[in-house]
Coordinates of C-alpha atoms in Angstrom, one line a residue:
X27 CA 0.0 0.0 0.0
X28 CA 1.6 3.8 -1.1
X29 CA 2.5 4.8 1.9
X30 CA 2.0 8.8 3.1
X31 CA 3.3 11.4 5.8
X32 CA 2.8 13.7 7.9
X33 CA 4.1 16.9 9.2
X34 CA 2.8 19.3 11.7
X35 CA 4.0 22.7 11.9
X36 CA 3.5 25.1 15.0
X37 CA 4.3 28.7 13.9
X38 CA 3.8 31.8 16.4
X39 CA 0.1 32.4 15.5
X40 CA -0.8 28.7 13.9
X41 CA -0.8 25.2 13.4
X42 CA -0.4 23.8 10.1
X43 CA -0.5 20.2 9.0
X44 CA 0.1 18.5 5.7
X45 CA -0.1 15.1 4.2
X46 CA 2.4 14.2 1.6
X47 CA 3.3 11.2 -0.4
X48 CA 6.7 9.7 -0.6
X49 CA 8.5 11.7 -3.2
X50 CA 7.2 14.9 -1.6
X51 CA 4.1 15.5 -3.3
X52 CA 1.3 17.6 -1.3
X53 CA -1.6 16.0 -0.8
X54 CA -3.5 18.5 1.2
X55 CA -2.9 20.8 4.0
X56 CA -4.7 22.3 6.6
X57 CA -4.6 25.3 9.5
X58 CA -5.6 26.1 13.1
X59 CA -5.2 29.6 14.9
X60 CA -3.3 29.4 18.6
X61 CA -3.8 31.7 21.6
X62 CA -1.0 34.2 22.0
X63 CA -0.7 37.0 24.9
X64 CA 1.2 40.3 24.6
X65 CA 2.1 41.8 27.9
X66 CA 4.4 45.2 28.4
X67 CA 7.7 44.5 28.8
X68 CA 8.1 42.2 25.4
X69 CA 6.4 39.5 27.5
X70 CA 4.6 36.8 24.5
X71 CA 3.2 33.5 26.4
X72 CA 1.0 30.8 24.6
X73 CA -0.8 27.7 26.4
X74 CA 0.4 24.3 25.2
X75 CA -2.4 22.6 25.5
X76 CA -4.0 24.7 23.4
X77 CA -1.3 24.2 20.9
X78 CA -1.9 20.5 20.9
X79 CA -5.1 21.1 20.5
X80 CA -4.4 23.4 17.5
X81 CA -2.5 20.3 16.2
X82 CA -4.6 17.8 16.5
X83 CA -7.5 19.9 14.5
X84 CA -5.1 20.5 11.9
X85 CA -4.1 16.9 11.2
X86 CA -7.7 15.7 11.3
X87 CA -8.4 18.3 8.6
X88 CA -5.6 18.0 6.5
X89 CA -6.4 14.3 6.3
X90 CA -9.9 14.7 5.4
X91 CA -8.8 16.9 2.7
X92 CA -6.5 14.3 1.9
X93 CA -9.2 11.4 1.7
X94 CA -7.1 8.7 2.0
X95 CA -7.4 6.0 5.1
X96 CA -5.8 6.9 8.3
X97 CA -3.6 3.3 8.0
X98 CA -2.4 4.5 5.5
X99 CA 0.0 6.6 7.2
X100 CA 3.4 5.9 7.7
X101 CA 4.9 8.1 10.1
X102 CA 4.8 11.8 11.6
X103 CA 7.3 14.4 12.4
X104 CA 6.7 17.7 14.6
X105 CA 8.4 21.1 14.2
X106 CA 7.5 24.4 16.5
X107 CA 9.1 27.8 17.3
X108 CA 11.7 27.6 19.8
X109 CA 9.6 28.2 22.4
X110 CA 10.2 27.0 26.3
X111 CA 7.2 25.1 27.8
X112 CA 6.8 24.4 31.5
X113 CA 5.4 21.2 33.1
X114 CA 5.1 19.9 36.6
X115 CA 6.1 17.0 37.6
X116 CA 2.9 15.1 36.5
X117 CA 3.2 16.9 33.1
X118 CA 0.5 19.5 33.3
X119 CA 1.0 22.9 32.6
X120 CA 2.8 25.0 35.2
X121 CA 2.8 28.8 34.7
X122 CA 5.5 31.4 33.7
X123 CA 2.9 33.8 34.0
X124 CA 2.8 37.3 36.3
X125 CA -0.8 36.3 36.0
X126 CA -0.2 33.1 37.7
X127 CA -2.4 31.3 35.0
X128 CA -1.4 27.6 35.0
X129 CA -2.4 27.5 31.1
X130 CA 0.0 30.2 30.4
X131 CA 2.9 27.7 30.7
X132 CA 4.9 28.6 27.2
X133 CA 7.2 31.4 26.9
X134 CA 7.7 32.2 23.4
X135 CA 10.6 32.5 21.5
X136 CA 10.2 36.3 20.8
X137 CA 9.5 37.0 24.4
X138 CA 12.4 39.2 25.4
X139 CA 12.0 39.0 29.3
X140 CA 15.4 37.7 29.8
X141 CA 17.2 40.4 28.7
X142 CA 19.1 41.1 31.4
X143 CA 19.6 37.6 32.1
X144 CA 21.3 37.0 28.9
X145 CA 23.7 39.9 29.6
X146 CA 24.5 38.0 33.1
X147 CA 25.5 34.6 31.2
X148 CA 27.4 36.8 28.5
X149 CA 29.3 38.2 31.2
X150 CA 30.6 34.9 31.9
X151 CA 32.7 34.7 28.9
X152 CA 32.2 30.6 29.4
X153 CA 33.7 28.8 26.5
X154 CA 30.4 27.7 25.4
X155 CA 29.8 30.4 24.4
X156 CA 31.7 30.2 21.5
X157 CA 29.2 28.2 19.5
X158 CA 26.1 31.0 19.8
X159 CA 28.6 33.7 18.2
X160 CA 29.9 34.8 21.7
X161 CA 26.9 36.1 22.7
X162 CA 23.6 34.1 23.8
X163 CA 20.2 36.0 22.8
X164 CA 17.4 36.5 25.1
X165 CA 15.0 33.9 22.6
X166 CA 17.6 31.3 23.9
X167 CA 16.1 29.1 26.9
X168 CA 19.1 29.2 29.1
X169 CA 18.3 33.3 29.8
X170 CA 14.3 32.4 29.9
X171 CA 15.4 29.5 32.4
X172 CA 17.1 31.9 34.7
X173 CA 14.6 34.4 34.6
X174 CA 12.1 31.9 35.9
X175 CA 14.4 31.2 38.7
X176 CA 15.4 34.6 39.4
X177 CA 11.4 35.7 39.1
X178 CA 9.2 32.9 39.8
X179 CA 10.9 30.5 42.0
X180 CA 7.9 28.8 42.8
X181 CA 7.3 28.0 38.9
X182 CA 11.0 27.4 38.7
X183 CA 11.0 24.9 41.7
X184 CA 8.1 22.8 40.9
X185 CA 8.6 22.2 37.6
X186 CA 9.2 18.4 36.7
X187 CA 10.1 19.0 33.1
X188 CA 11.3 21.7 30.7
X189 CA 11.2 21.0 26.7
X190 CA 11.9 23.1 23.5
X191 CA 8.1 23.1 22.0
X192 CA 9.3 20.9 19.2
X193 CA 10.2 18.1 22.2
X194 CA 7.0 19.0 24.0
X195 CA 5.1 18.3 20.5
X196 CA 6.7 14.2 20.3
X197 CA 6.2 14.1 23.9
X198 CA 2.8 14.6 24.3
X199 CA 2.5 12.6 21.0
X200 CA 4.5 9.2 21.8
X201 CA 5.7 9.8 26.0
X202 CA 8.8 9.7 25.1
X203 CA 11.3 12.4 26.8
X204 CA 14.3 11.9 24.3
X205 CA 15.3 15.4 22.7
X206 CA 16.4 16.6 19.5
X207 CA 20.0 17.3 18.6
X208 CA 18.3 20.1 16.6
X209 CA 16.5 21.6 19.8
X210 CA 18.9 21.0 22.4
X211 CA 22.2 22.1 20.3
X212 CA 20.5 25.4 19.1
X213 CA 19.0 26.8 21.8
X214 CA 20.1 25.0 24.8
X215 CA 23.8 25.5 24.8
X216 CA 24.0 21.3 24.4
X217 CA 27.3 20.6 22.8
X218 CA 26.9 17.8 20.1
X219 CA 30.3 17.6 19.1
X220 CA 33.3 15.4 20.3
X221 CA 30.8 14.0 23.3
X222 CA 30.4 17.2 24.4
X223 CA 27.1 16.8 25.8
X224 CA 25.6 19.5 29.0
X225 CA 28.6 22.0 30.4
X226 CA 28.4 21.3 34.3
X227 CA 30.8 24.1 34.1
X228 CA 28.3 26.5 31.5
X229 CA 25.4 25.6 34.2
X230 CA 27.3 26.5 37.4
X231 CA 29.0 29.6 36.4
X232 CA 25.4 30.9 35.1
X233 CA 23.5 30.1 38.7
X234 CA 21.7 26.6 36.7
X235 CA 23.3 24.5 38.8
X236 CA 20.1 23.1 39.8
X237 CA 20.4 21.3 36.7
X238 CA 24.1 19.4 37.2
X239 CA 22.7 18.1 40.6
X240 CA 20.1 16.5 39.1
X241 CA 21.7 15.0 36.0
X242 CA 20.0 17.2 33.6
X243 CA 16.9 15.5 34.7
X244 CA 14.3 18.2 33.9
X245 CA 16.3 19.2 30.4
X246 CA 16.7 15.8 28.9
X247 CA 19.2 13.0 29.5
X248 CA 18.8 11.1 26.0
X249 CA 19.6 13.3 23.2
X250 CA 18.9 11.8 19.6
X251 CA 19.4 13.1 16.0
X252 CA 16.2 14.5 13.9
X253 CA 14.0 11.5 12.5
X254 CA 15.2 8.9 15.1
X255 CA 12.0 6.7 16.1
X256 CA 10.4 7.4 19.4
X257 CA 9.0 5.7 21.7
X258 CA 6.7 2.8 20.4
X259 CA 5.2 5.6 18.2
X260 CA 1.6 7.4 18.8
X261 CA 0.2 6.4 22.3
X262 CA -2.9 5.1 22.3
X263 CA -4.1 8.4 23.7
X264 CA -2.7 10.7 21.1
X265 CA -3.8 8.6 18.2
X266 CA -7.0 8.7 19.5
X267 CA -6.9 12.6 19.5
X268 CA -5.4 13.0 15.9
X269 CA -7.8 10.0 14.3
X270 CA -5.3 7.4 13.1
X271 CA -4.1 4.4 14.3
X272 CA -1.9 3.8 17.4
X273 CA 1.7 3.0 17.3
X274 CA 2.5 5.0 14.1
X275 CA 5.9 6.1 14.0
X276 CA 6.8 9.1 15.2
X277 CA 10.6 11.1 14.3
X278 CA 12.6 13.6 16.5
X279 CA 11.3 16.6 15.7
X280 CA 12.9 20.0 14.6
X281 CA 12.6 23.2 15.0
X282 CA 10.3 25.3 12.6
X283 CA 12.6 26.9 10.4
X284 CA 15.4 24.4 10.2
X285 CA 13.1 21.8 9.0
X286 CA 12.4 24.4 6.0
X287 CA 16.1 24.2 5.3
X288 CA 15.6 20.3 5.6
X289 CA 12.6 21.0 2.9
X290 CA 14.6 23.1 0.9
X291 CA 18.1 23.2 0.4
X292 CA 19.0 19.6 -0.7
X293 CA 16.5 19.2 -3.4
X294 CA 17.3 18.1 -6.6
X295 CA 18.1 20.6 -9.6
X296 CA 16.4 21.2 -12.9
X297 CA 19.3 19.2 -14.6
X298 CA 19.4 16.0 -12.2
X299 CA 22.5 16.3 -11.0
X300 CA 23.1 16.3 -6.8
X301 CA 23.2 18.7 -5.1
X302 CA 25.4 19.9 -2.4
X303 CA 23.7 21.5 0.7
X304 CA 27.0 23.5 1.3
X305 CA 26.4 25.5 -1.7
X306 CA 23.1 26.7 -0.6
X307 CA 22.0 28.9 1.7
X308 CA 18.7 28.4 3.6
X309 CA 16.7 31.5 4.1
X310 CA 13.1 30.8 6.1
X311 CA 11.4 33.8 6.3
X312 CA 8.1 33.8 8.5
X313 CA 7.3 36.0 11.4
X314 CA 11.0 36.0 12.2
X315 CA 13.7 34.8 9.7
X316 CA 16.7 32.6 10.1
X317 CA 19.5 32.0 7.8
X318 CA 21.4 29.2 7.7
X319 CA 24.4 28.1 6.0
X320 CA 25.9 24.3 6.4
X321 CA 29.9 23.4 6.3
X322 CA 32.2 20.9 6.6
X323 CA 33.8 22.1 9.4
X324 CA 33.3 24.4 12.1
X325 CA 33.0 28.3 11.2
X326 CA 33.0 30.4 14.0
X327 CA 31.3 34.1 12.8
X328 CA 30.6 36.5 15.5
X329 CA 27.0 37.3 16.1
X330 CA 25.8 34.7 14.3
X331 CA 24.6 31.4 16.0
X332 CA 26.5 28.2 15.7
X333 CA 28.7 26.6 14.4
X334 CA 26.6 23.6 15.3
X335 CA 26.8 20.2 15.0
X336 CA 24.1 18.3 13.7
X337 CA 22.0 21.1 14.2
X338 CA 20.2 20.8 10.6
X339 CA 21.9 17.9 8.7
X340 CA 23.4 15.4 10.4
X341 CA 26.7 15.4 10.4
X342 CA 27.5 18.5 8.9
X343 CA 27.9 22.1 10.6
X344 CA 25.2 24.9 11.0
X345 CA 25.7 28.8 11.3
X346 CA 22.3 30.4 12.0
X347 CA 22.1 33.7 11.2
X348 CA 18.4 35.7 12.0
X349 CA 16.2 38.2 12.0
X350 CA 14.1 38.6 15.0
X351 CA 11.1 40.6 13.2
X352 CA 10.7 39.8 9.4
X353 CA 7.3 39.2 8.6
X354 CA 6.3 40.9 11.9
X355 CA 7.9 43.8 11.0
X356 CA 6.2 44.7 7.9
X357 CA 2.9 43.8 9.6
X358 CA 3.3 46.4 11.8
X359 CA 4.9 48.7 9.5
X360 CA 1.7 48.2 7.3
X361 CA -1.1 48.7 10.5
X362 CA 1.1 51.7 12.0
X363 CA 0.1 53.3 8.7
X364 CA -3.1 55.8 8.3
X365 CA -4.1 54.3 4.7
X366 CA -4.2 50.4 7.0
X367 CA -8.3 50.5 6.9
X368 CA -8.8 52.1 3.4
X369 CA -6.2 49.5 2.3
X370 CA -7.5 46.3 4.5
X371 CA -10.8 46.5 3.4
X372 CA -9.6 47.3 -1.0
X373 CA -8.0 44.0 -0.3
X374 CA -10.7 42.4 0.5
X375 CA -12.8 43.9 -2.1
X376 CA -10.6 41.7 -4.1
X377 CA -10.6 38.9 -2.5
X378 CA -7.2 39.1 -1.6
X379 CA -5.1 39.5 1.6
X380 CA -3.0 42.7 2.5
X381 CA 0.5 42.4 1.0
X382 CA -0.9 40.4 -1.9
X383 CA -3.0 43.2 -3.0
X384 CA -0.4 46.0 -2.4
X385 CA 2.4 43.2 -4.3
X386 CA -0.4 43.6 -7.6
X387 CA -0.6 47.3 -7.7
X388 CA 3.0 47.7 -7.1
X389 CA 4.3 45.3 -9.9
X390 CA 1.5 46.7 -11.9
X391 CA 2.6 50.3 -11.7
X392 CA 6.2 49.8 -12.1
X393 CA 6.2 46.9 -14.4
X394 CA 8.5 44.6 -12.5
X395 CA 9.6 43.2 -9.0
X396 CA 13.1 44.5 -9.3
X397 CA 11.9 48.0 -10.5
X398 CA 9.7 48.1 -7.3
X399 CA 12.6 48.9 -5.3
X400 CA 12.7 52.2 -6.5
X401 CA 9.6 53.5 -4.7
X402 CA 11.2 53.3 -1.6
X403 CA 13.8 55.9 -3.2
X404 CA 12.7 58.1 -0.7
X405 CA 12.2 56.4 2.5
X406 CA 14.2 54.2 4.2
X407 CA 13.9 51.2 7.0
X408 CA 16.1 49.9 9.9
X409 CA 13.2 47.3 10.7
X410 CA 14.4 46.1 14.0
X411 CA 11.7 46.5 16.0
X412 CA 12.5 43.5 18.9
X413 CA 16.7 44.1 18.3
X414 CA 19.1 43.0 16.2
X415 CA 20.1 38.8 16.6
X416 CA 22.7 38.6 13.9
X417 CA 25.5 39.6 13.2
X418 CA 25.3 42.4 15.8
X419 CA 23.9 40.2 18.3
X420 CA 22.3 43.5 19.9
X421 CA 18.9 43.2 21.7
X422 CA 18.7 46.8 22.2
X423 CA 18.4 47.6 18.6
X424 CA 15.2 49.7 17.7
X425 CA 13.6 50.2 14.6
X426 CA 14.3 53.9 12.8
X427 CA 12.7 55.2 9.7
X428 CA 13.2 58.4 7.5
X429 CA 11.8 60.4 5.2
X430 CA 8.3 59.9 6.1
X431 CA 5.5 62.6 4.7
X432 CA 2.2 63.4 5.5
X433 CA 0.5 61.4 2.6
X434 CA -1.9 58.6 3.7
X435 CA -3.5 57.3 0.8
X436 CA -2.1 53.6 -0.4
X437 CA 0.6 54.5 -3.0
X438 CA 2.2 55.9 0.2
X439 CA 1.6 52.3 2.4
X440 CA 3.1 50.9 -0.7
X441 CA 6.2 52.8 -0.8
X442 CA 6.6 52.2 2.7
X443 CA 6.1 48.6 2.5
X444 CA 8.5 48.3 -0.2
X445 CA 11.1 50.3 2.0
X446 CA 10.3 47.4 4.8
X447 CA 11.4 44.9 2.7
X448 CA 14.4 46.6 1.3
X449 CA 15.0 46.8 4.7
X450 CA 14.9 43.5 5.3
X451 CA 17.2 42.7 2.7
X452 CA 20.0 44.8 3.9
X453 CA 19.5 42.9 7.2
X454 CA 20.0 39.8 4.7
X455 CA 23.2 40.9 3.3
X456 CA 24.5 42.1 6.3
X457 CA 24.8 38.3 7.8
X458 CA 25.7 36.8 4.1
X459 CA 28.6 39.3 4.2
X460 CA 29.5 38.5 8.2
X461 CA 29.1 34.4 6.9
X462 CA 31.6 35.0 4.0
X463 CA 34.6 37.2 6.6
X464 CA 34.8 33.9 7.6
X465 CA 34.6 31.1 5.3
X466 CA 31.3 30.3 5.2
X467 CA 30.3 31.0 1.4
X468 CA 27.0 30.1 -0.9
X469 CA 26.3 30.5 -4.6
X470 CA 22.4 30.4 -4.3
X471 CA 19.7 30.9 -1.4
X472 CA 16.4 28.8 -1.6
X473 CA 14.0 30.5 0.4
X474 CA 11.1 29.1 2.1
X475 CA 8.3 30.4 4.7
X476 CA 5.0 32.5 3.6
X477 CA 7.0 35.1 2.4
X478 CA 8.5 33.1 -0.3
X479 CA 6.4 32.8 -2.6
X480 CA 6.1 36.7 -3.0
X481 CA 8.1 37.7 -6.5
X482 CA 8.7 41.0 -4.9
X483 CA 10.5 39.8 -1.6
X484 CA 12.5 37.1 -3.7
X485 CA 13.6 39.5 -6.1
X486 CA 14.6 42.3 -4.0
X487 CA 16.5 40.1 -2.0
X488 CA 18.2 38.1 -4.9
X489 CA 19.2 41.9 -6.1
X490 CA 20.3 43.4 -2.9
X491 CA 22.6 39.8 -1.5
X492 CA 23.6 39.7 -5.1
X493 CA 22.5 35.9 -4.5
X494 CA 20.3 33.6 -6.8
X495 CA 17.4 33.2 -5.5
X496 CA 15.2 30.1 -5.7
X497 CA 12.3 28.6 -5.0
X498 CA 11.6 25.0 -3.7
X499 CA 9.5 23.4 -5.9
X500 CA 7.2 22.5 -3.0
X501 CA 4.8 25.5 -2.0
X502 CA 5.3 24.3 1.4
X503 CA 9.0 23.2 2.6
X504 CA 8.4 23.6 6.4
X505 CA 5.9 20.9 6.2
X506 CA 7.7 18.9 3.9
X507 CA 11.0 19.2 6.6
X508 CA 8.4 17.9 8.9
X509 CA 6.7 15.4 7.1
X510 CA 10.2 14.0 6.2
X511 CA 11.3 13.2 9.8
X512 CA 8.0 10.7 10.0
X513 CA 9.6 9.0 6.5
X514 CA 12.5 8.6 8.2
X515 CA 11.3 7.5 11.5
X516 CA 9.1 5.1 9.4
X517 CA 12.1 3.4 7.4
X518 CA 10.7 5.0 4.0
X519 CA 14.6 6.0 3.7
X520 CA 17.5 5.5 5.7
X521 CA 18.7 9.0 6.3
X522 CA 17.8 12.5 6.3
X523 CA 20.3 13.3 3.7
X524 CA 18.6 10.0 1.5
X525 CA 15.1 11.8 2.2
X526 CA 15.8 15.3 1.1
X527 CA 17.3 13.6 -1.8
X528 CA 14.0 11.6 -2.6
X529 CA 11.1 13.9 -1.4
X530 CA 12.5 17.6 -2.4
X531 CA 13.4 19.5 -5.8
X532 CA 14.2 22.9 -6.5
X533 CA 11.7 25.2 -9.0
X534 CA 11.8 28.8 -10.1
X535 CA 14.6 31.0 -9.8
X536 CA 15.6 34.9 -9.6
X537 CA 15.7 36.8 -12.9
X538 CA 19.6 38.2 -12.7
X539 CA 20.4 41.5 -11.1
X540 CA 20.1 44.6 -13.7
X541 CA 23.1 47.0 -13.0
X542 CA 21.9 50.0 -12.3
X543 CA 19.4 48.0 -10.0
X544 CA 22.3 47.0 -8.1
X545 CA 23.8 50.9 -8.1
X546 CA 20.6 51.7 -6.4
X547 CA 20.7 48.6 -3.4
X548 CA 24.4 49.8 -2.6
X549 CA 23.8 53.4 -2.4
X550 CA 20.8 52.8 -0.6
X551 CA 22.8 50.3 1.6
X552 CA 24.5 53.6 2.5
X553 CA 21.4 55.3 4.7
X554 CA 20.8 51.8 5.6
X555 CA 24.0 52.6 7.6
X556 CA 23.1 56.0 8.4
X557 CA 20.2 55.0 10.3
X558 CA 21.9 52.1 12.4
X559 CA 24.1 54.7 13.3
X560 CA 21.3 57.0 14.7
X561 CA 19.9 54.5 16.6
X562 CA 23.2 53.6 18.4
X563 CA 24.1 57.2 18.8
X564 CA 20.3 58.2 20.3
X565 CA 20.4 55.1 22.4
X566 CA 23.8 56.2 23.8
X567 CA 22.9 59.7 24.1
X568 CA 19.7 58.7 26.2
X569 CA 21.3 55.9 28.2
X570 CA 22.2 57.2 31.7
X571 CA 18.2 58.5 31.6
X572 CA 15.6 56.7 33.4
X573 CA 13.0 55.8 31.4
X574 CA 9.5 57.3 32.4

C-alpha cells in the first residue's frame, strides 16, 4: 500500500498540518489559529495545550482533505518555534505567568523577558559560548530558564520537566522524553560535538546548577538526531486525538525553520544532477527569519549562532544567522500606517489578503519586481523593532525610519512597505557578508516560509545579497522538513540526507540582477548605515536617563 506522511508545523500564530506522499508530493494541508498574549515588557506567552489542540485539529483536517485511510500513514514528524514550555512534575502545565495562570505555561521565543539575564550569562565569557557567536540572545532558553528562577521560584521549583516546544510536540504525541539534537544544540547550549554533551561548568557559572545536581533531569538525558523513532510511536491516547491508528511512528522533531532548510536546500536541480547542501544557503522567512548556511567544518562568525553540529543535517555544521522581526515587522509597519483601513478593506474587495493586494498594484505600476525597489527611493527602514540577533547580536536595537510625509493614501503604504522589505534585505546581506569574513560562502539561497512565494521579496532580495534566489518546488518546505522526519522514522529512507534527496526539488529562480538595480541597493545600503548609526548614537545619548 503507497505509503503517506505527515508533518505538523506550529508557527507563532498557527498550526499547520500537511499530508504528503513519498517523493514529496502535497496531498492536502490544513490550518488552526493558537492563543498568544502580549504583555508590556516584550512578555509573549502561549498555552500548550492549546497548541496540541491546535495540532490535532489540523491533522484531522488536512487528512480529510486528503481522503485517504488513516492506516495508510506511515509516520509523523513535529516542528515548533523555539519556544520553552513548562510542566510539573505530573506533566500539566505550570505557569510562567505574572498572572499566575497555570495554562500560560509557554514562553515564546520572541519574548524578550530575559534580557538582562542574557547579559548576566554573557558576562561569563564561558567557553560555550563560543558556538552562539559569543553572545547568547534572550530567545535562547538558558536566559528564559534563569529568569524563571530569578522571578518565579515557585514555577521554577516545581517544575518536573522543561522542553523546547518541538520536544514538547513528540512528547505529548508518543511519551517519550528523548530530545532533539536540533532543539537542544540550538538553543540549549547542548554541545553535540566530540561527546560534548551539557557543560556542568556553563550551568554552574550561570546560577543553573540546579540542573548538574540533578543529571540534567528536567532538560533531557537522552539526546537523539532529527528523525530517530520514538518511543513505540503514537500512544494510544494521542492517536485517539489525531484520528489514526496507534503506534505510528513518530521522528525527533525539529525546530520550525530548520526543517524548512531540511525541505529546501537539498533538493534536486532542474538538470538532475546532486546537489550539495554546502552551496546553498537556507533563508526561512516567516514571522522572524533565520538564515542558515551548512559546512564541513566548524566556522565560527561572530554574532551569528553556531557553528553547530548536527543542528540541521546530520553530520554537517550549522551557522544560523536571523532576523528577529521579518514578517512581523512589515505587519506592523503596514497597521502603523493611516491608509491600513482604506487599504485592508480594497483587499478584500478583491478577494485578496493585504500584501498580496499591495504586491499587484505595485508590480503593476512599475512593471516589475526589481523595479519596485525604486519607490522606496525616498524612504528608508532599519526594521528592527524587537533588536538586532545577527550579526550584531544586539537586543537593544530599535527600529528607525526616515523620510516619512504626511500622505496617507495607499501608493504611500506601498512605498513604505517596499522600503520594509528593502530593509529587510540589507538585514540579509549584512549576515551573508559576516558568513563570508569567515569562510562560510554560498552561490544560491532557496527561500522558504509564507514570504517566499512573494516575486517581490524574492527578487529584492536576490538583487540586494547579489545571490540567486530560488524557490523550492514544493509551495510548502516547512511541512515537507516535517513530514520527512516521519519517512525517516518510518524506514521510507535511511537517512535525512537520502530523504531530502528523494522527497524535495528545487523550482523557479531569480531573474539576474540589472546593473543600475544593483547601483541603487548599494547606495541605498549607504542610509541603511546612516540610520543604524542613529539608533546607536540616540540610544547612547539617552542611556544614563531613566526611562519614564
Amino acid at each position: 500500500m503507497p505509503r503517506a506522511y505527515i508533518g505538523v508545523d506550529v508557527g507563532t500564530t498557527s498550526t499547520r498540518a500537511g499530508v504528503f506522499d513519498e517523493s514529496g508530493t502535497l496531498l492536502a494541508t490544513a490550518r488552526h489559529p493558537i492563543r498568544i498574549w502580549h504583555e508590556p515588557g516584550d512578555v509573549v506567552e502561549q498555552s500548550s495545550q492549546d497548541i496540541w489542540e491546535a495540532c490535532v485539529r489540523s491533522v484531522r483536517a488536512a487528512m480529510a482533505e486528503a481522503s485517504i485511510a488513516p492506516d495508510s500513514i506511515g509516520g509523523i514528524g513535529f516542528d515548533a518555534t523555539c519556544s520553552l514550555v513548562v510542566l510539573d512534575r505530573q506533566g500539566e502545565p505550570l505557569t510562567v505567568s505574572a498572572s499566575g495562570e497555570a495554562e500560560r505555561n509557554v514562553i515564546v521565543w520572541m519574548d524578550h523577558r530575559a534580557v538582562a539575564e542574557a547579559r548576566l550569562i554573557n558576562e561569563t565569557e564561558d567557553a560555550v559560548l563560543r558556538y552562539v557567536g559569543g553572545s547568547i540572545s534572550p530567545e535562547m532558553e538558558m536566559p528564559k530558564l534563569l529568569w524563571l528562577k530569578r522571578h518565579l521560584r515557585g514555577s521554577f521549583d516545581a517544575a518536573g520537566h522543561f522542553f523546547d516546544l518541538a520536544d514538547y510536540l513528540t512528547w505529548r504525541a508518543t511519551g517519550s522524553l528523548q530530545r532533539s539534537t536540533c532543539t537542544v544544540t540550538c538553543k540549549w547550549n547542548y554541545l553535540a560535538h566530540d561527546g560534548g554533551g551539557w557543560s556542568a561548568q556553563f550551568f554552574k557559572r550561570i546560577g543553573l546548577s540546579d540542573f548538574v545536581t540533578e543529571k540534567y533531569a528536567r532538560i533531557g538525558t537522552e539526546i537523539v538526531a532529527p528523525g530517530t523513532r520514538l518511543g513505540s510511536g503514537l500512544t494510544r491516547t494521542a492517536a485517539a486525538e489525531l484520528g489514526l491508528p496507534a503506534g505510528i511512528p513518530v521522528g525527533a522533531s525539529l525546530i520550525d525553520a530548520h526543517a524548512g532548510g531540511i525541505g529546501a536546500i537539498g533538493g534536486r536541480d532542474g538538470a538532475g544532477g546532486t546537489s550539495d547542501a554546502c552551496d546553498r544557503l537556507a533563508y526561512i522567512m516567516g514571522t522572524s527569519a533565520c538564515i542558515m548556511a551548512t559546512t564541513k567544518e566548524p566556522c565560527f562568525v561572530p554574532g551569528v549562532w553556531g557553528p553547530y553540529y548536527s543542528g540541521m543535517v546530520p553530520d554537517f555544521w550549522l551557522n544560523e544567522g536571523g532576523q528577529s522581526a521579518a514578517g512581523a515587522a512589515i505587519d506592523h509597519l503596514l497597521k502603523s500606517h493611516p491608509g491600513h483601513a482604506e487599504a485592508s478593506a480594497a483587499a478584500r474587495g478583491e478577494g485578496l489578503d493585504l500584501i498580496d493586494f499591495l504586491e499587484r498594484r505595485i508590480i503593476a505600476r512599475t512593471g516589475s519586481a526589481s523595479h519596485a525597489a525604486l519607490l522606496a527611493r525616498d524612504i528608508h527602514v532599519l526594521p528592527e523593532f524587537i533588536g538586532n540577533r545577527s550579526p550584531y547580536a544586539d537586543p537593544d536595537t530599535r527600529a528607525v525610519i526616515a523620510g516619512l510625509d504626511l500622505d496617507t493614501d495607499i501608493a504611500s503604504m506601498e512605498r513604505l512597505f517596499v522600503a520594509g522589505l528593502c530593509g529587510l534585505a540589507y538585514g540579509l546581506a549584512e549576515v551573508i557578508e559576516a558568513f563570508a569574513a569567515h569562510g562560510v560562502r554560498s552561490s544560491i539561497m532557496i527561500m522558504g516560509g509564507g514570504a517566499s512565494r512573494s516575486p517581490l521579496v524574492r527578487q529584492i532580495m536576490a538583487d540586494t545579497t547579489g545571490l540567486t534566489v530560488a524557490l523550492p518546488q514544493t509551495k510548502e518546505p516547512v511541512l515537507l522538513g516535517a513530514a520527512m522526519l516521519g519517512a525517516v522514522a518510518g524506514g521510507a529512507y535511511a537517512s535525512i540526507g537520502e530523504t531530502m534527496a528523494r522527497m524535495s526539488a528545487l523550482g523557479r529562480k531569480s531573474e539576474p540582477t540589472a546593473p543600475d538595480m544593483a547601483a541603487f541597493h548599494r547606495r541605498k545600503r549607504a542610509v541603511y548605515k546612516l540610520l543604524r548609526e542613529v539608533d546607536r548614537g540616540s540610544r547612547a545619548a539617552m542611556g544614563d536617563i531613566a526611562r519614564g
